[in-house]
Coordinates of C-alpha atoms in Angstrom, one line a residue:
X194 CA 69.9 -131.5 41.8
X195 CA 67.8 -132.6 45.2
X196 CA 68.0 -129.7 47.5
X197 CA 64.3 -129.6 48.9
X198 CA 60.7 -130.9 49.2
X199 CA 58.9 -130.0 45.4
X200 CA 55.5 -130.5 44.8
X201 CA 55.5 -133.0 42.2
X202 CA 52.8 -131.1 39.8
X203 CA 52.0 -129.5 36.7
X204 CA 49.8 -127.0 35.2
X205 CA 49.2 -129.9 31.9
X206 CA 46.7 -132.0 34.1
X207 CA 46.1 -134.9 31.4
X208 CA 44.5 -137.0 33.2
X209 CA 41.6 -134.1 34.1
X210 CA 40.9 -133.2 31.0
X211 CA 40.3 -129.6 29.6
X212 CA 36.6 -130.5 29.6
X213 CA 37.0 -131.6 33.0
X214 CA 38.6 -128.7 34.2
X215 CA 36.4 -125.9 32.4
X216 CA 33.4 -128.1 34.6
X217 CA 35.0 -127.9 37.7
X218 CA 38.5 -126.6 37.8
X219 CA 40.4 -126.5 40.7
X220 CA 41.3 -123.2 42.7
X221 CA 44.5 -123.9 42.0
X222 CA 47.6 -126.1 40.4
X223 CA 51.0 -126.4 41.4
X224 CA 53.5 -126.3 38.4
X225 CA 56.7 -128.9 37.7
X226 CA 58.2 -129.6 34.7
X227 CA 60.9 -132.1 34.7
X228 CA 63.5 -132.5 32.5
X229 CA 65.4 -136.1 32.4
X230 CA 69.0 -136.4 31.0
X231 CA 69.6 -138.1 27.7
X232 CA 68.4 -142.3 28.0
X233 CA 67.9 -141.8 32.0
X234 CA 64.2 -141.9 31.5
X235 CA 63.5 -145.7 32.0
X236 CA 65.6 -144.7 35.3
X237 CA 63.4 -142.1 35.8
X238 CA 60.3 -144.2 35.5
X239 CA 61.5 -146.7 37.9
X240 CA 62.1 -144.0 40.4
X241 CA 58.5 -142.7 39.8
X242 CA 56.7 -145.7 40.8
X243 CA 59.6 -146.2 43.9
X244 CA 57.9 -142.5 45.0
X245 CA 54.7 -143.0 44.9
X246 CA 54.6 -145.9 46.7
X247 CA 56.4 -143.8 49.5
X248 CA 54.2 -140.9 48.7
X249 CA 51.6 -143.5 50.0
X250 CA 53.4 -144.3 53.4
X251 CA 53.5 -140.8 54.0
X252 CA 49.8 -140.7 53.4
X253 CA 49.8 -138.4 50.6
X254 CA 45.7 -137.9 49.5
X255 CA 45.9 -135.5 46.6
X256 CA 46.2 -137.8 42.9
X257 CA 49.2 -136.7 40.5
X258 CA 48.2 -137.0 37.2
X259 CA 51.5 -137.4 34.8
X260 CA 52.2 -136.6 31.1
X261 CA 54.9 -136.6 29.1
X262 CA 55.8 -133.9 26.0
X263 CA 55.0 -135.2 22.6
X264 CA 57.6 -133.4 20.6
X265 CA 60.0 -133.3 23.7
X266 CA 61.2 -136.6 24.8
X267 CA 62.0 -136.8 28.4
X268 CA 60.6 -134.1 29.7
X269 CA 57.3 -135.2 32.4
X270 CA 54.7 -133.2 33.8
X271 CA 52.9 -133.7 37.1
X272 CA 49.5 -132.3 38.1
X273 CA 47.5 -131.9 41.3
X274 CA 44.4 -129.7 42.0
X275 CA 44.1 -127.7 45.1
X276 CA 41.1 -126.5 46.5
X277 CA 43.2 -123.5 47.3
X278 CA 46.8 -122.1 48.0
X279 CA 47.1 -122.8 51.7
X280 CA 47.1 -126.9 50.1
X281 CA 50.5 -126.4 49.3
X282 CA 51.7 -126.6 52.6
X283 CA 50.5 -129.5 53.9
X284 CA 51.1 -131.2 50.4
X285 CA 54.6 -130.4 50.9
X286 CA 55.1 -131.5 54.1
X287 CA 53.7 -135.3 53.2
X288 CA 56.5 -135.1 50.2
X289 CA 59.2 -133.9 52.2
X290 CA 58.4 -136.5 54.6
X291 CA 58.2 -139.2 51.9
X292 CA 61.3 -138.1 50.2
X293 CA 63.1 -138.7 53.7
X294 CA 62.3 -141.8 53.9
X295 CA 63.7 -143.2 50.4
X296 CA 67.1 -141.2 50.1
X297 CA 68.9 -144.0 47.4
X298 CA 65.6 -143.1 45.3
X299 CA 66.5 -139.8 45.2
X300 CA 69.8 -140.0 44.9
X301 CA 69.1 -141.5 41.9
X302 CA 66.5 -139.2 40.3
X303 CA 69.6 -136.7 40.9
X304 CA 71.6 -138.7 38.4
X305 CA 68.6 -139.2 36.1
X306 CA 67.1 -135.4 35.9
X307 CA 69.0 -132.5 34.4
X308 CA 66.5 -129.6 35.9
X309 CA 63.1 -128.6 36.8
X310 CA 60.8 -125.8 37.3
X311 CA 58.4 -124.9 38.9
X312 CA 54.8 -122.4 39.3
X313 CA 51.6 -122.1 40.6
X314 CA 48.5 -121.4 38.3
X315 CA 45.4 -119.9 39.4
X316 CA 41.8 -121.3 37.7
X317 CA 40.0 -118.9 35.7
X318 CA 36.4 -120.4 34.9
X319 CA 35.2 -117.0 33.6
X320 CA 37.6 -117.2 30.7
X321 CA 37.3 -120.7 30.3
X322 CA 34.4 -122.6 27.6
X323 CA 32.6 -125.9 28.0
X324 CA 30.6 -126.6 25.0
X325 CA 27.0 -127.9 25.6
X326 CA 28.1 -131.4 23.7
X327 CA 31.8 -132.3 24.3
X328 CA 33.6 -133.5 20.9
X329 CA 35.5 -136.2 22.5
X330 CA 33.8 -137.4 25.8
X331 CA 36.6 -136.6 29.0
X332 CA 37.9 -140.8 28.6
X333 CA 39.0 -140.8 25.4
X334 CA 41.1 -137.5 25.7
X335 CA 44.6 -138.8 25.7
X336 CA 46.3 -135.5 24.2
X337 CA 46.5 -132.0 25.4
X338 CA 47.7 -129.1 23.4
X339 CA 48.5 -126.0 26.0
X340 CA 49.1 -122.2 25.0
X341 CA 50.9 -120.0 27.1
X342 CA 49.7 -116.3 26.3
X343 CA 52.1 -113.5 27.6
X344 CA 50.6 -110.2 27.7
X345 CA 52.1 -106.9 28.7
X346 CA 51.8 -106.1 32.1
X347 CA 49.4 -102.7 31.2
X348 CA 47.3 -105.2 28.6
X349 CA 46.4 -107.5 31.3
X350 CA 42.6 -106.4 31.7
X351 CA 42.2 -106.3 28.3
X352 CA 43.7 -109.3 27.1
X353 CA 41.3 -111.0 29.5
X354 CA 38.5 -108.8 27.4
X355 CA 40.0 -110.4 24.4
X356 CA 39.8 -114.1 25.9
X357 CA 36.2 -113.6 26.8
X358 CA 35.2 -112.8 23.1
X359 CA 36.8 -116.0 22.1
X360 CA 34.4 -118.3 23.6
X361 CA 32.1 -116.2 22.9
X362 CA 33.1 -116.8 19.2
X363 CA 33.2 -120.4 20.6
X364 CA 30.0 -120.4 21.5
X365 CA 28.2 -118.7 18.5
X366 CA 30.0 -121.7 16.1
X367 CA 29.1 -124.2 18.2
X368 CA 32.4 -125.6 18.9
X369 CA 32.5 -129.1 21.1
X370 CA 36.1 -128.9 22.6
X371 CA 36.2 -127.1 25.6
X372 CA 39.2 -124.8 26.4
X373 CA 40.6 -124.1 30.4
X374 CA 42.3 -121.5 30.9
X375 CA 44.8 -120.6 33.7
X376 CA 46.5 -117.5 35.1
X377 CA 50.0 -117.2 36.4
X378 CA 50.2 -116.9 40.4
X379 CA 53.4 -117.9 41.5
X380 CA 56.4 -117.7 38.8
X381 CA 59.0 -115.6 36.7
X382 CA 57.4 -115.3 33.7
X383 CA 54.3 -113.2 34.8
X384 CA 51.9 -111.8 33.8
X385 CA 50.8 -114.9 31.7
X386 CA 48.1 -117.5 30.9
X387 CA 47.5 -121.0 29.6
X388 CA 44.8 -122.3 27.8
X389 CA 44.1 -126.0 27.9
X390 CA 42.2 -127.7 25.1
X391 CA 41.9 -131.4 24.8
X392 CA 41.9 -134.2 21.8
X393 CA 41.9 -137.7 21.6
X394 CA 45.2 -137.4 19.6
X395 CA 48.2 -135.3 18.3
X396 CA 46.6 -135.5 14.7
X397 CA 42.9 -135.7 15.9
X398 CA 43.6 -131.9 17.4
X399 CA 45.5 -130.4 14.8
X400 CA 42.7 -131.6 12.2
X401 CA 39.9 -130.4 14.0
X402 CA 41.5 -127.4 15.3
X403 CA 42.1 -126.6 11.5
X404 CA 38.5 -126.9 10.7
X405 CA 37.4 -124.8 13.6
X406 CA 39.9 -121.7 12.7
X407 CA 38.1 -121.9 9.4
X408 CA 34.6 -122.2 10.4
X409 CA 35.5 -119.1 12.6
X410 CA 37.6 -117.5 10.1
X411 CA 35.7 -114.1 9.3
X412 CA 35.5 -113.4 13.2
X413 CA 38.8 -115.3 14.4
X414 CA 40.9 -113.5 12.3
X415 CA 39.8 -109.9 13.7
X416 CA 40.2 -110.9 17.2
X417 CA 43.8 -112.3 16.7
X418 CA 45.0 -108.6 15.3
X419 CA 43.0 -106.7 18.0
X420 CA 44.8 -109.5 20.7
X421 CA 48.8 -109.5 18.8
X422 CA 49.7 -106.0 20.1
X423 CA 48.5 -106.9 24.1
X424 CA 51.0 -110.1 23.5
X425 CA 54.6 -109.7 24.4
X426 CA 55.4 -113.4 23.2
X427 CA 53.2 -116.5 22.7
X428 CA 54.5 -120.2 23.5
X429 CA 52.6 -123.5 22.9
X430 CA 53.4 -127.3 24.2
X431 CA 51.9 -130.4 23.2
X432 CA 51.4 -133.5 26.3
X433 CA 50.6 -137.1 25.6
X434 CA 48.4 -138.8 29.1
X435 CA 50.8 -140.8 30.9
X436 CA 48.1 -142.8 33.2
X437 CA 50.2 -145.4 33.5
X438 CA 52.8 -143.3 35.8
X439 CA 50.5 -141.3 38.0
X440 CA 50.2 -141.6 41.8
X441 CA 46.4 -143.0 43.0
X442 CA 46.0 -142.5 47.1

């Protein structure tokens, strides 16, 4: 499964929150999704820490910030911001470095993982929304619910039209979770974006995301048929803060 130096990120950056992000997002974030094999994740784990600690040697001064999928067990994220795109190389360097170094560790996150991928997301503040009094202050956000948004390739400018208009609504309500949003740089699946919005739980966000699409009902439910023909598809994912597996320089 090894064949090269990855950036060990993700575009789900739990541990910097959505409110966080919409503040002061980074330029930039390199994607990976990891999938483990069936019961190899306490391998996996192991491995992790095994990493880091080589990621250290190597001198490695970005943070990765890990979560895990709430409704997909075994599958990590990892997340590092970049001030811009150029970070990437010297990032990868340190890792391929450090992954030099410890070749029985990765020989045995080959056994333990069954695939990965992996993109590079660009910050969009202008489409993001930070409320003037956060919900849930940034340390007790332990959950983030992410929407991927697809549109067509000629909708593009006015999809982003359609995002603006939702903080907007946002705004006018009064909402106190903040949204970050993302657009696709480097990947397959382009053109595409992800909205972040954060919660202190699974049920916490699904309750009060409830009572927000009702409050906002009679100008929400407009916007969504105006947005549904720019869309070619729509995908969400739910990540639950792994602090205790992320990588401190």
């Amino acid at each position: 499964m090894y064949k090269k130096p990855l950036v060990w990120l993700t575009l789900a950056a739990l541990a910097m929150t959505p409110m966080a992000l919409a503040q002061e997002p980074p330029a930039a974030v390199s994607v990976l999704t990891v999938h483990t094999k069936l019961g190899q994740q306490p391998q996996y784990e192991t491995s992790l820490k095994d990493i880091w600690a080589a990621f250290k040697k190597a001198g490695l001064t970005k943070p990765i910030f890990v979560g895990s999928g709430v409704s997909e067990p075994g599958v990590y994220t990892f997340a590092v911001p970049l001030a811009n795109l150029s970070d990437m190389d010297s990032v990868n360097a340190t890792i391929g470095q450090a992954y030099a170094s410890i070749p029985s560790v990765m020989q045995k996150i080959n056994t333990s993982v069954n695939s990965w991928d992996q993109e590079v997301w660009l910050a969009r503040a202008d489409l993001s929304y930070t409320p003037a009094t956060p919900r849930v202050p940034d340390p007790e956000q332990g959950f983030t619910r992410i929407v991927f948004l697809y549109p067509y390739p000629d909708q593009v400018q006015a999809f982003e039209g359609v995002m603006k208009e939702a903080n907007a609504l946002r705004k006018k309500y009064n909402l106190g979770d903040a949204t970050a949003a993302y657009s696709l740089s480097i990947g397959s699946d382009g053109p595409a974006f992800a909205v972040l919005i954060g919660a202190k739980d699974e049920a916490d966000f699904f309750v009060e995301n409830a009572k927000a699409l009702a409050k906002m009902a009679a100008d929400w439910q407009p916007l969504m048929q105006k947005s549904g023909p720019m869309l070619r598809k729509i995908a969400y994912a739910s990540e639950a803060a792994r602090n205790d597996l992320g990588y401190t320089p």
